[in-house]
C-alpha cells in the first residue's frame, strides 16, 4: 500500500502528504435503473459525464445493492447485511421512531478517526426521531440535505407515505434551512458539494457522501419534477413521464461533471477515488432492462445496479469488470485503498475488493445474501452462479421492466462524452502527467491514455447485458417462477431469470436452503416501529423534526412565510371560536327572552282569569 501511494506521488507529482490518504468521493443516485445510463447500451437518455467516468475507470457490471433505500444506505455505511443490523424489512418512514442503531459504528466515524474530513450532502433516510440518529451525530462534520426518503424537488415539503401529514424537510446540520425553498434539489446538492470542495483544507483527506435524490420520485401529487428547459431537451421521448424522468437523470449527470470539474480545479482529482452507483433498482418510471423486476423485489432488476469507479490508483483502468461485488464491500475496500487497518471495522460482512477492482484479480466474494425478511417471509441468496428465491416481498411484479433504449430517433453521441466536463478533467490530468513524463528521466510506471471513440465503442459493447429473444408465456409450466414455490436460477447463464431450475436441480435447492438457514440463525429482528402521532409536523412549526427531543425546535428560526401560515391558522381558530361563542350566546339570550315573555304572558293570563272568575 505504501508503494502504491509512492508510485502515485511519482506519477502525478503531487505532495506526499496528499497521497497518504486519498479523497473518497461517493456519488449515489436514488432509484436509477441499470439501463438509465448510456454506458449500458441505452441511447434514450444521454449521460455523458457518468459515461466518461465509467469508461475512464472500471465499469462494475455485477455490482449488487439492497432492493430499497434505507437497507442499502445502512449496508453501505456499516459494511453489514441489513439482516445483521435490523434494517432488512422496509424503509424508515416519516413518523416511525426508529433508525440505524446507535451502537453501529459507520463509515464516516471510522474515516474521521483516521484523519478524514467528512461531509454528507443530500438524502439520509436512516432515522431522525432523536437528533442522535441524524448525520452530524453519526460521524459527519456537516450535513446539507433532508432526513426523509423523498420530498418535493422545489418546495422540499414531504407528505407522509400513505397518509396526509406534511412538513418541510431541508436541513443544514440540525437547523432547518428555509433558504432552500423554491430551488431545485439536485442543483442545491451540487452547489453544496462544489462549495465543500473549494473550501476544503487539502492537508486532510476528504470523504464526501453525495446522496442525490434524483431520480427518485417526489410526493405522489407530482412525482416527477425537472426544470422546463431540461425537459425540453427530451422531446424525442414520447411518454411524458419518461421524458421528465430523463430530465431528472440529465440534471444528475450534469452534477457528476460539475463535481469532478471542481475536484480538478482544486487539484484534488489526482488523489481521489470517485464511486458512482445507484442505491437500488428503478421503480415504474426507470428502466432495469434487461433484468426482471424492479425496486423492492428480490429479482435482479431490484438488486443488480449500475456502478462505476475511477481513480488514478487503479492499476488496470478503462475496462469492464464482471467480478461479483456487493454494497457491503465498500467499507473494507475504502480502508484498503487508504492504507488503513481493516481490523478497526467491527464485525463487517464486507470483503476487500480493491485488488479485484484495481488489478482485475478474482473477486473474493463467492456468495451473498440478497435479503431475508422474516416478517413478509421471503428471502434470496446466491452462491457461485446459483440464485435461490422463496416468498414474495408483497410488491412483486414478475415481469421485465423498461426497454433497451434503442429507437431510430435516438442516437449515442460519443463526441458529447469526449467533450463532457468529466472527460475534460480526466484528459487534463493525463496531459499533466504526460508533460511531466516528457521532461523527466524517471521510468514511467504505466502509460495513461485519453480514451477515444474506439475505446468507448469497445467498452460499451462489453458492458451491455443481453439475454436474447424469449417469450415467458411459451416456456414449460414447470420452468416458470411466480414465487408461489421456491425458484432456482443460474444467474451466469440466465441473468434475466427466465428459466426456473428448481425441479431439475433439487440438490442445489437443498444446498442453498441450508445456507440460507445458516444465515437466519444470526438475524437481528427488524427494528421497524409503528407510527407515532407526536411526529406530526403541525406540532413542530410545520417541519419534520426530531420529535422525541422536546427542546429541539427552539434551534430553528421560523421565517415570516412559515410564521404567517402558523399564525393565520391560530387566528382562524380563535376567530371561529369567538364567533361560535357569540352565536351561542345570542341564541341563548333570545331563548331566555322568549321564555321570560312566555312566563309573563302566562302570569297575566292567570291574573286575568282570577279577577274575572265568578
Coordinates of C-alpha atoms in Angstrom, one line a residue:
X1 CA 0.0 0.0 0.0
X2 CA 2.9 2.4 0.8
X3 CA 4.4 1.6 -2.6
X4 CA 1.1 2.4 -4.2
X5 CA 1.0 5.8 -2.6
X6 CA 4.6 6.4 -3.6
X7 CA 4.0 5.5 -7.2
X8 CA 1.0 7.8 -7.3
X9 CA 3.4 10.5 -6.0
X10 CA 5.8 9.8 -8.8
X11 CA 3.1 9.5 -11.4
X12 CA 1.3 12.8 -10.8
X13 CA 4.0 14.8 -8.9
X14 CA 1.6 15.7 -6.0
X15 CA 2.7 16.3 -2.4
X16 CA 3.5 13.2 -0.4
X17 CA 1.1 14.4 2.3
X18 CA -1.7 14.4 -0.2
X19 CA -1.0 10.9 -1.4
X20 CA -1.1 9.2 2.0
X21 CA -4.8 9.0 2.2
X22 CA -6.9 9.6 -1.0
X23 CA -10.0 11.6 -1.1
X24 CA -13.1 9.4 -1.2
X25 CA -15.9 10.8 -3.2
X26 CA -19.2 8.8 -3.3
X27 CA -22.0 9.9 -5.6
X28 CA -25.1 7.9 -5.0
X29 CA -28.1 8.0 -7.4
X30 CA -31.5 7.2 -6.0
X31 CA -33.7 4.6 -7.9
X32 CA -31.7 4.9 -11.1
X33 CA -32.2 1.9 -13.4
X34 CA -29.5 -0.3 -14.8
X35 CA -30.3 0.9 -18.3
X36 CA -30.8 4.5 -17.5
X37 CA -27.1 5.3 -18.2
X38 CA -25.7 5.3 -21.7
X39 CA -22.7 3.1 -20.9
X40 CA -25.0 0.0 -20.5
X41 CA -26.3 0.4 -24.1
X42 CA -29.3 2.8 -24.0
X43 CA -29.4 5.7 -26.4
X44 CA -32.5 7.2 -24.8
X45 CA -31.0 9.4 -22.1
X46 CA -27.6 10.9 -22.7
X47 CA -25.4 10.6 -19.6
X48 CA -22.0 11.9 -20.9
X49 CA -20.4 12.6 -17.6
X50 CA -21.4 9.4 -15.9
X51 CA -20.3 7.5 -19.1
X52 CA -17.0 9.3 -19.1
X53 CA -16.4 8.3 -15.5
X54 CA -17.3 4.7 -16.3
X55 CA -15.1 4.4 -19.5
X56 CA -12.1 6.0 -17.9
X57 CA -12.3 3.9 -14.8
X58 CA -13.8 0.5 -14.2
X59 CA -17.4 -0.4 -15.1
X60 CA -18.7 -2.7 -12.2
X61 CA -21.0 -4.9 -14.2
X62 CA -22.0 -7.2 -11.4
X63 CA -22.5 -4.7 -8.6
X64 CA -25.3 -5.6 -6.1
X65 CA -27.1 -3.5 -3.6
X66 CA -30.2 -4.0 -1.4
X67 CA -33.6 -3.5 -3.1
X68 CA -34.7 -0.5 -1.0
X69 CA -33.3 2.9 0.1
X70 CA -32.8 2.6 3.9
X71 CA -31.5 -1.0 3.8
X72 CA -29.0 -0.1 1.0
X73 CA -27.7 3.0 2.8
X74 CA -27.4 1.1 6.1
X75 CA -25.4 -1.7 4.3
X76 CA -23.1 0.8 2.6
X77 CA -22.3 2.8 5.7
X78 CA -21.9 -0.2 8.1
X79 CA -20.4 -2.8 5.8
X80 CA -23.0 -5.3 7.1
X81 CA -26.0 -7.1 5.6
X82 CA -29.3 -5.5 6.8
X83 CA -30.2 -8.8 8.5
X84 CA -27.3 -8.1 10.9
X85 CA -28.4 -4.5 11.7
X86 CA -32.3 -4.9 11.9
X87 CA -32.7 -2.8 8.7
X88 CA -34.0 -5.6 6.4
X89 CA -37.7 -5.2 6.4
X90 CA -38.6 -1.8 5.0
X91 CA -37.5 1.8 4.8
X92 CA -37.6 4.3 7.7
X93 CA -41.0 6.1 7.3
X94 CA -41.7 9.6 8.3
X95 CA -43.5 9.1 11.6
X96 CA -41.7 6.0 12.8
X97 CA -39.5 6.2 15.9
X98 CA -36.6 4.1 14.9
X99 CA -33.4 4.2 12.8
X100 CA -30.0 2.6 12.3
X101 CA -28.9 1.6 15.8
X102 CA -26.6 4.0 17.6
X103 CA -24.2 1.1 18.5
X104 CA -23.4 0.7 14.9
X105 CA -20.1 2.4 14.0
X106 CA -20.4 3.6 10.5
X107 CA -18.1 4.7 7.7
X108 CA -17.8 8.5 8.5
X109 CA -17.0 7.7 12.1
X110 CA -14.3 5.3 11.1
X111 CA -12.8 7.6 8.5
X112 CA -12.9 10.6 10.8
X113 CA -10.9 8.8 13.4
X114 CA -8.3 8.3 10.7
X115 CA -8.0 12.0 9.8
X116 CA -10.7 12.4 7.2
X117 CA -12.9 15.5 6.9
X118 CA -16.4 14.0 6.5
X119 CA -19.4 15.6 4.7
X120 CA -22.9 14.3 3.8
X121 CA -24.9 16.0 1.2
X122 CA -28.5 15.0 0.2
X123 CA -30.6 12.1 1.5
X124 CA -30.3 10.5 4.9
X125 CA -33.3 8.1 5.4
X126 CA -31.7 6.3 8.4
X127 CA -33.8 7.8 11.2
X128 CA -34.3 11.2 12.8
X129 CA -36.8 10.7 15.7
X130 CA -34.0 11.7 18.0
X131 CA -31.2 14.1 17.0
X132 CA -28.6 11.4 17.9
X133 CA -29.7 9.5 14.8
X134 CA -29.0 12.3 12.4
X135 CA -25.9 12.6 10.2
X136 CA -23.8 15.1 12.3
X137 CA -24.2 12.8 15.3
X138 CA -23.1 9.8 13.3
X139 CA -19.6 10.9 12.2
X140 CA -20.3 13.6 9.6
X141 CA -18.8 17.0 10.2
X142 CA -21.6 18.6 8.2
X143 CA -24.9 17.6 6.5
X144 CA -26.8 19.6 4.0
X145 CA -30.0 17.9 2.8
X146 CA -33.0 16.1 4.0
X147 CA -33.8 13.4 6.6
X148 CA -36.7 11.6 4.9
X149 CA -36.8 9.2 1.9
X150 CA -38.0 11.9 -0.5
X151 CA -39.5 15.4 -0.8
X152 CA -40.8 17.8 -3.4
X153 CA -37.8 18.9 -5.5
X154 CA -38.8 22.6 -5.2
X155 CA -40.8 23.2 -2.1
X156 CA -39.0 20.5 -0.1
X157 CA -42.2 19.5 1.5
X158 CA -42.6 15.8 2.4
X159 CA -46.0 14.3 2.5
X160 CA -46.2 11.2 4.7
X161 CA -46.4 7.9 2.9
X162 CA -50.0 6.6 2.7
X163 CA -51.2 9.5 4.9
X164 CA -51.8 13.2 4.9
X165 CA -49.3 14.7 7.3
X166 CA -47.0 17.1 5.5
X167 CA -44.0 19.2 6.6
X168 CA -40.9 21.0 5.4
X169 CA -37.7 18.8 5.2
X170 CA -34.4 20.6 4.4
X171 CA -31.5 21.0 6.9
X172 CA -28.1 22.4 7.3
X173 CA -26.8 20.2 10.1
X174 CA -29.6 20.4 12.7
X175 CA -31.0 23.7 11.6
X176 CA -34.0 24.0 9.2
X177 CA -32.8 25.7 6.0
X178 CA -35.6 27.8 4.7
X179 CA -33.4 29.5 2.1
X180 CA -33.6 26.3 0.0
X181 CA -37.3 26.7 -0.6
X182 CA -38.1 27.2 -4.3
X183 CA -34.7 25.9 -5.5
X184 CA -34.2 22.6 -7.3
X185 CA -32.8 19.9 -5.0
X186 CA -30.3 18.4 -7.5
X187 CA -28.8 21.9 -8.1
X188 CA -28.7 22.7 -4.4
X189 CA -26.8 19.5 -3.6
X190 CA -24.4 20.0 -6.5
X191 CA -23.6 23.6 -5.4
X192 CA -23.1 22.4 -1.8
X193 CA -20.6 19.7 -2.9
X194 CA -18.7 22.2 -5.0
X195 CA -18.6 24.7 -2.1
X196 CA -17.2 22.0 0.2
X197 CA -14.5 21.1 -2.3
X198 CA -13.5 24.7 -2.8
X199 CA -13.3 25.3 0.9
X200 CA -11.5 22.0 1.8
X201 CA -8.2 22.1 3.6
X202 CA -6.2 19.7 1.4
X203 CA -3.8 18.9 4.3
X204 CA -6.6 16.5 5.3
X205 CA -8.3 13.9 3.1
X206 CA -12.0 14.4 2.3
X207 CA -14.8 11.9 2.5
X208 CA -17.8 13.3 0.6
X209 CA -21.0 11.3 0.6
X210 CA -23.2 13.0 -2.1
X211 CA -26.5 11.1 -1.8
X212 CA -28.7 12.6 -4.5
X213 CA -32.5 12.5 -4.5
X214 CA -32.5 12.1 -8.3
X215 CA -34.2 10.3 -10.0
X216 CA -36.4 9.2 -7.0
X217 CA -40.0 10.4 -7.2
X218 CA -41.2 13.3 -5.0
X219 CA -44.7 13.5 -3.4
X220 CA -47.4 11.4 -5.2
X221 CA -49.3 14.5 -6.4
X222 CA -46.3 15.5 -8.6
X223 CA -43.9 12.6 -8.5
X224 CA -41.6 13.7 -11.4
X225 CA -40.1 17.2 -11.4
X226 CA -37.4 18.9 -13.5
X227 CA -36.7 22.4 -14.9
X228 CA -38.7 23.1 -18.0
X229 CA -35.7 23.9 -20.1
X230 CA -34.2 20.5 -19.2
X231 CA -37.4 18.6 -20.1
X232 CA -37.5 20.4 -23.5
X233 CA -34.2 18.6 -24.4
X234 CA -36.0 15.3 -24.4
X235 CA -38.9 15.9 -26.9
X236 CA -37.8 12.7 -28.7
X237 CA -39.2 10.7 -25.8
X238 CA -42.9 10.4 -26.4
X239 CA -44.0 9.2 -23.0
X240 CA -44.4 12.4 -20.9
X241 CA -43.5 10.8 -17.6
X242 CA -40.4 9.1 -19.0
X243 CA -39.5 12.5 -20.6
X244 CA -39.4 14.2 -17.2
X245 CA -37.6 11.2 -15.7
X246 CA -34.9 11.7 -18.4
X247 CA -34.5 15.3 -17.5
X248 CA -34.1 14.4 -13.8
X249 CA -31.3 11.9 -14.8
X250 CA -29.7 14.6 -17.0
X251 CA -29.6 17.0 -14.1
X252 CA -27.9 14.3 -12.1
X253 CA -25.4 13.6 -14.9
X254 CA -24.5 17.3 -15.0
X255 CA -24.0 17.2 -11.3
X256 CA -21.4 14.5 -11.7
X257 CA -19.5 16.5 -14.2
X258 CA -19.6 19.7 -12.1
X259 CA -18.3 17.9 -9.0
X260 CA -15.4 16.3 -10.9
X261 CA -14.5 19.6 -12.5
X262 CA -14.4 21.2 -9.1
X263 CA -12.0 18.4 -7.9
X264 CA -9.8 19.1 -10.8
X265 CA -9.8 22.9 -10.2
X266 CA -8.9 22.3 -6.5
X267 CA -6.1 19.9 -7.6
X268 CA -7.7 17.2 -5.6
X269 CA -8.6 14.9 -8.5
X270 CA -5.1 13.4 -8.8
X271 CA -5.5 11.9 -5.3
X272 CA -9.2 10.9 -5.4
X273 CA -11.3 7.8 -5.6
X274 CA -14.7 8.5 -7.2
X275 CA -17.5 5.9 -6.9
X276 CA -20.9 6.3 -8.7
X277 CA -23.7 3.9 -8.1
X278 CA -27.5 3.6 -7.6
X279 CA -28.8 2.6 -4.2
X280 CA -31.3 0.1 -5.8
X281 CA -33.2 -0.6 -9.0
X282 CA -35.6 1.7 -10.7
X283 CA -39.3 1.9 -9.9
X284 CA -42.1 2.3 -12.5
X285 CA -40.5 5.2 -14.5
X286 CA -37.0 3.9 -14.9
X287 CA -35.5 1.0 -16.9
X288 CA -33.9 -2.0 -15.4
X289 CA -33.6 -3.6 -18.8
X290 CA -32.8 -6.4 -19.5
X291 CA -33.4 -7.6 -15.9
X292 CA -36.5 -8.9 -14.3
X293 CA -38.3 -7.0 -11.6
X294 CA -37.8 -3.6 -10.1
X295 CA -37.1 -1.8 -6.8
X296 CA -38.3 -3.6 -3.7
X297 CA -38.2 -7.1 -5.3
X298 CA -35.7 -10.0 -5.0
X299 CA -35.3 -10.0 -8.8
X300 CA -32.0 -8.8 -10.4
X301 CA -33.8 -5.7 -11.5
X302 CA -34.1 -4.5 -7.9
X303 CA -30.6 -5.5 -6.8
X304 CA -28.1 -5.6 -9.7
X305 CA -27.4 -1.9 -10.3
X306 CA -25.3 0.4 -12.3
X307 CA -21.9 1.3 -10.8
X308 CA -18.5 2.6 -11.9
X309 CA -15.4 3.7 -10.1
X310 CA -12.5 5.9 -11.2
X311 CA -9.1 6.7 -9.6
X312 CA -5.5 7.1 -10.7
X313 CA -4.8 4.4 -8.2
X314 CA -6.4 1.8 -10.4
X315 CA -3.7 -0.3 -12.0
X316 CA -5.9 -1.5 -14.9
X317 CA -8.4 1.2 -15.8
X318 CA -10.6 1.6 -18.8
X319 CA -12.2 -1.8 -18.6
X320 CA -15.4 -3.7 -17.7
X321 CA -15.3 -5.9 -14.6
X322 CA -17.7 -8.8 -14.3
X323 CA -16.4 -9.7 -10.8
X324 CA -19.1 -10.1 -8.1
X325 CA -19.2 -7.2 -5.7
X326 CA -21.8 -6.1 -3.0
X327 CA -22.6 -2.8 -1.5
X328 CA -21.3 -4.1 1.9
X329 CA -17.8 -4.4 0.4
X330 CA -17.1 -0.7 0.1
X331 CA -16.2 0.0 3.7
X332 CA -13.3 -2.5 3.8
X333 CA -12.4 -1.6 0.3
X334 CA -12.0 2.1 1.1
X335 CA -10.0 1.1 4.1
X336 CA -7.7 -0.9 1.8
X337 CA -7.3 2.0 -0.7
X338 CA -6.5 4.4 2.1
X339 CA -4.0 2.0 3.8
X340 CA -5.9 1.8 7.0
X341 CA -6.1 -1.0 9.5
X342 CA -9.2 -3.1 8.5
X343 CA -9.4 -4.7 11.9
X344 CA -10.9 -1.4 13.1
X345 CA -14.1 -2.3 11.2
X346 CA -16.4 -4.0 13.7
X347 CA -18.0 -7.3 12.6
X348 CA -18.1 -6.5 8.9
X349 CA -19.8 -8.8 6.3
X350 CA -17.9 -6.9 3.6
X351 CA -14.8 -8.1 1.8
X352 CA -11.8 -6.1 0.5
X353 CA -12.4 -5.8 -3.3
X354 CA -9.5 -3.5 -4.1
X355 CA -7.2 -6.0 -5.9
X356 CA -10.2 -7.3 -7.9
X357 CA -11.2 -3.7 -8.9
X358 CA -7.7 -2.3 -9.4
X359 CA -5.8 -5.3 -10.8
X360 CA -8.6 -7.4 -12.3
X361 CA -7.9 -10.3 -9.9
X362 CA -10.6 -12.8 -8.9
X363 CA -13.3 -11.5 -6.6
X364 CA -13.0 -12.9 -3.0
X365 CA -16.8 -12.8 -2.9
X366 CA -18.4 -16.1 -3.9
X367 CA -21.8 -15.8 -2.2
X368 CA -24.1 -13.1 -1.0
X369 CA -27.5 -12.6 0.7
X370 CA -30.0 -10.6 -1.2
X371 CA -32.2 -10.3 1.9
X372 CA -34.1 -12.4 4.4
X373 CA -37.4 -10.8 5.7
X374 CA -39.0 -12.9 8.4
X375 CA -42.0 -10.6 8.6
X376 CA -43.1 -10.9 5.0
X377 CA -41.5 -14.4 4.8
X378 CA -39.3 -14.0 1.8
X379 CA -35.6 -14.3 1.1
X380 CA -33.0 -14.8 -1.6
X381 CA -29.4 -16.0 -1.6
X382 CA -26.6 -16.6 -4.2
X383 CA -23.7 -19.0 -4.1
X384 CA -21.5 -19.2 -7.2
X385 CA -23.7 -18.9 -10.2
X386 CA -26.8 -20.1 -8.4
X387 CA -29.6 -17.9 -7.0
X388 CA -32.4 -19.2 -4.8
X389 CA -35.6 -17.2 -4.0
X390 CA -38.5 -18.0 -1.9
X391 CA -41.6 -16.0 -1.0
X392 CA -42.8 -12.6 -2.2
X393 CA -42.0 -9.0 -1.0
X394 CA -45.7 -8.1 -1.3
X395 CA -44.9 -5.7 -4.1
X396 CA -44.0 -8.3 -6.7
X397 CA -44.3 -7.7 -10.3
X398 CA -42.9 -10.8 -12.0
X399 CA -42.3 -9.2 -15.4
X400 CA -39.4 -7.4 -17.1
X401 CA -39.4 -3.6 -16.9
X402 CA -38.0 -1.0 -19.2
X403 CA -36.8 -1.0 -22.8
X404 CA -33.5 -1.3 -24.5
X405 CA -33.4 2.4 -25.3
X406 CA -32.9 1.7 -29.0
X407 CA -35.1 3.6 -31.4
X408 CA -34.3 5.1 -34.8
X409 CA -34.9 8.6 -33.4
X410 CA -32.3 8.0 -30.7
X411 CA -28.5 8.2 -31.2
X412 CA -25.5 7.8 -29.0
X413 CA -23.3 10.9 -29.2
X414 CA -19.7 9.9 -28.4
X415 CA -18.5 13.4 -29.0
X416 CA -20.7 14.6 -26.2
X417 CA -18.9 12.2 -23.9
X418 CA -15.4 13.1 -25.1
X419 CA -16.2 16.9 -24.5
X420 CA -18.0 16.5 -21.2
X421 CA -16.7 18.1 -18.0
X422 CA -15.7 14.7 -16.7
X423 CA -13.8 13.7 -19.8
X424 CA -12.1 17.1 -19.9
X425 CA -11.0 16.9 -16.2
X426 CA -9.5 13.4 -16.8
X427 CA -7.9 14.4 -20.0
X428 CA -6.3 17.4 -18.3
X429 CA -5.0 15.2 -15.5
X430 CA -3.5 12.7 -18.0
X431 CA -1.9 15.5 -20.1
X432 CA -0.3 16.9 -16.9
X433 CA 1.3 13.5 -16.3
X434 CA 2.4 13.1 -19.9
X435 CA 4.1 16.5 -19.9
X436 CA 5.9 15.6 -16.6
X437 CA 7.0 12.3 -18.1
X438 CA 8.3 14.0 -21.2
X439 CA 10.6 16.2 -19.2
X440 CA 11.6 13.6 -16.7
X441 CA 14.2 10.9 -16.8
X442 CA 12.4 8.7 -14.3
X443 CA 10.9 5.4 -15.5
X444 CA 7.1 5.6 -16.1
X445 CA 5.0 3.2 -14.1
X446 CA 2.4 2.8 -16.8
X447 CA 1.0 4.7 -19.7
X448 CA -2.3 6.6 -19.1
X449 CA -4.4 7.1 -22.2
X450 CA -7.1 9.6 -23.1
X451 CA -10.0 7.5 -24.3
X452 CA -11.2 7.8 -27.9
X453 CA -14.2 6.7 -29.9
X454 CA -12.9 3.2 -30.5
X455 CA -12.3 2.7 -26.8
X456 CA -15.8 3.8 -26.0
X457 CA -17.4 1.6 -28.5
X458 CA -15.4 -1.4 -27.3
X459 CA -16.2 -0.8 -23.6
X460 CA -19.8 -0.1 -24.2
X461 CA -20.3 -3.4 -26.2
X462 CA -18.6 -5.3 -23.3
X463 CA -20.9 -3.6 -20.7
X464 CA -24.2 -4.5 -22.4
X465 CA -26.0 -7.4 -20.8
X466 CA -28.0 -9.5 -23.4
X467 CA -30.5 -12.3 -22.8
X468 CA -31.7 -12.9 -26.3
X469 CA -35.3 -13.3 -27.6
X470 CA -37.6 -15.1 -25.2
X471 CA -41.3 -15.5 -24.5
X472 CA -42.1 -16.2 -20.9
X473 CA -45.6 -17.4 -21.6
X474 CA -44.3 -20.1 -24.1
X475 CA -41.9 -21.8 -21.7
X476 CA -42.8 -25.1 -19.9
X477 CA -45.0 -24.6 -16.9
X478 CA -42.6 -26.3 -14.6
X479 CA -39.8 -23.8 -15.5
X480 CA -41.9 -20.7 -14.7
X481 CA -41.4 -18.8 -11.5
X482 CA -44.2 -16.9 -10.0
X483 CA -42.8 -17.2 -6.4
X484 CA -45.7 -19.5 -5.3
X485 CA -42.9 -22.0 -4.7
X486 CA -39.1 -21.5 -4.3
X487 CA -37.2 -20.8 -7.5
X488 CA -33.7 -21.5 -8.7
X489 CA -31.8 -19.7 -11.4
X490 CA -28.3 -20.0 -13.0
X491 CA -27.6 -16.3 -12.9
X492 CA -24.4 -16.5 -15.1
X493 CA -26.2 -18.3 -17.9
X494 CA -29.7 -16.7 -17.2
X495 CA -29.2 -13.2 -15.8
X496 CA -32.7 -12.3 -16.8
X497 CA -34.2 -15.0 -14.6
X498 CA -36.3 -16.7 -17.2
X499 CA -35.9 -20.4 -16.6
X500 CA -36.6 -21.8 -13.1
X501 CA -34.5 -24.9 -12.5
X502 CA -35.8 -25.7 -9.0
X503 CA -37.4 -29.0 -10.1
X504 CA -34.5 -30.2 -12.2
X505 CA -31.8 -29.3 -9.6
X506 CA -33.2 -30.4 -6.2
X507 CA -29.7 -31.0 -4.7
X508 CA -28.7 -27.4 -5.4
X509 CA -32.0 -26.2 -3.9
X510 CA -31.4 -28.1 -0.7
X511 CA -27.8 -26.8 -0.5
X512 CA -28.9 -23.2 -0.8
X513 CA -31.8 -23.7 1.6
X514 CA -29.3 -24.9 4.2
X515 CA -27.0 -22.0 3.5
X516 CA -29.9 -19.6 3.9
X517 CA -31.0 -21.2 7.2
X518 CA -27.4 -20.8 8.5
X519 CA -27.7 -17.1 7.9
X520 CA -31.1 -17.0 9.5
X521 CA -29.6 -18.2 12.8
X522 CA -27.9 -14.8 13.3
X523 CA -30.6 -12.4 12.2
X524 CA -31.2 -9.3 14.2
X525 CA -35.0 -8.8 14.4
X526 CA -36.3 -6.0 12.2
X527 CA -36.4 -2.6 14.1
X528 CA -39.4 -1.1 12.3
X529 CA -41.9 0.7 14.7
X530 CA -45.5 1.8 14.3
X531 CA -46.3 5.5 13.6
X532 CA -46.1 8.0 16.4
X533 CA -48.7 10.8 16.1
X534 CA -46.4 13.1 18.0
X535 CA -44.2 13.3 14.9
X536 CA -46.9 15.3 13.0
X537 CA -45.2 18.4 11.6
X538 CA -48.1 20.6 12.7
X539 CA -46.6 20.2 16.2
X540 CA -43.2 21.4 15.0
X541 CA -43.6 24.6 13.1
X542 CA -44.7 22.5 10.0
X543 CA -41.3 20.9 9.8
X544 CA -40.3 17.2 10.1
X545 CA -38.3 17.3 13.3
X546 CA -36.7 15.1 15.9
X547 CA -39.9 14.9 17.9
X548 CA -38.5 12.9 20.9
X549 CA -36.2 15.9 21.7
X550 CA -38.6 18.3 23.4
X551 CA -36.3 21.4 23.1
X552 CA -35.2 20.7 19.6
X553 CA -37.5 23.0 17.6
X554 CA -36.1 26.0 19.5
X555 CA -32.9 25.7 17.4
X556 CA -34.7 26.8 14.3
X557 CA -35.8 30.3 13.4
X558 CA -39.0 30.2 11.6
X559 CA -39.3 32.6 8.6
X560 CA -42.2 35.0 8.2
X561 CA -43.8 32.9 5.4
X562 CA -44.0 29.9 7.7
X563 CA -44.9 32.0 10.8
X564 CA -47.7 33.6 8.7
X565 CA -49.1 30.2 7.9
X566 CA -49.0 29.1 11.6
X567 CA -50.3 32.4 12.9
X568 CA -53.1 32.5 10.4
X569 CA -54.1 29.0 11.5
X570 CA -54.2 30.2 15.1
X571 CA -56.1 33.4 14.2
X572 CA -58.7 31.5 12.2
X573 CA -59.2 29.1 15.1
X574 CA -59.6 31.9 17.6
X575 CA -61.9 34.0 15.5
X576 CA -64.0 30.9 14.7
X577 CA -64.3 30.0 18.3
X578 CA -65.3 33.6 19.3
X579 CA -67.9 33.7 16.5
X580 CA -69.3 30.4 17.6
X581 CA -69.4 31.5 21.3
X582 CA -71.1 34.8 20.2
X583 CA -73.8 32.9 18.2
X584 CA -74.4 30.5 21.1
X585 CA -74.7 33.5 23.5
X586 CA -77.2 35.3 21.2
X587 CA -79.2 32.2 20.7
X588 CA -79.2 31.6 24.5
X589 CA -80.2 35.2 25.1
X590 CA -83.1 35.0 22.6
X591 CA -84.2 31.7 24.1
X592 CA -84.1 33.3 27.6
X593 CA -86.1 36.3 26.4
X594 CA -88.7 34.1 24.8
X595 CA -89.1 32.0 27.9
X596 CA -89.4 35.2 30.1
X597 CA -92.1 36.6 27.7
X598 CA -94.0 33.4 27.9
X599 CA -93.8 33.4 31.7
X600 CA -95.1 37.0 31.8
X601 CA -97.9 36.2 29.4
X602 CA -98.9 33.2 31.5
X603 CA -98.8 35.3 34.7
X604 CA -101.0 38.0 33.1
X605 CA -103.4 35.4 31.8
X606 CA -103.7 33.7 35.2
X607 CA -104.3 37.1 36.8
X608 CA -107.0 38.0 34.3
X609 CA -108.8 34.7 34.9
X610 CA -108.6 35.2 38.7
X611 CA -110.0 38.7 38.5
X612 CA -112.9 37.7 36.3
X613 CA -113.8 34.4 38.0
X614 CA -117.3 34.1 39.5

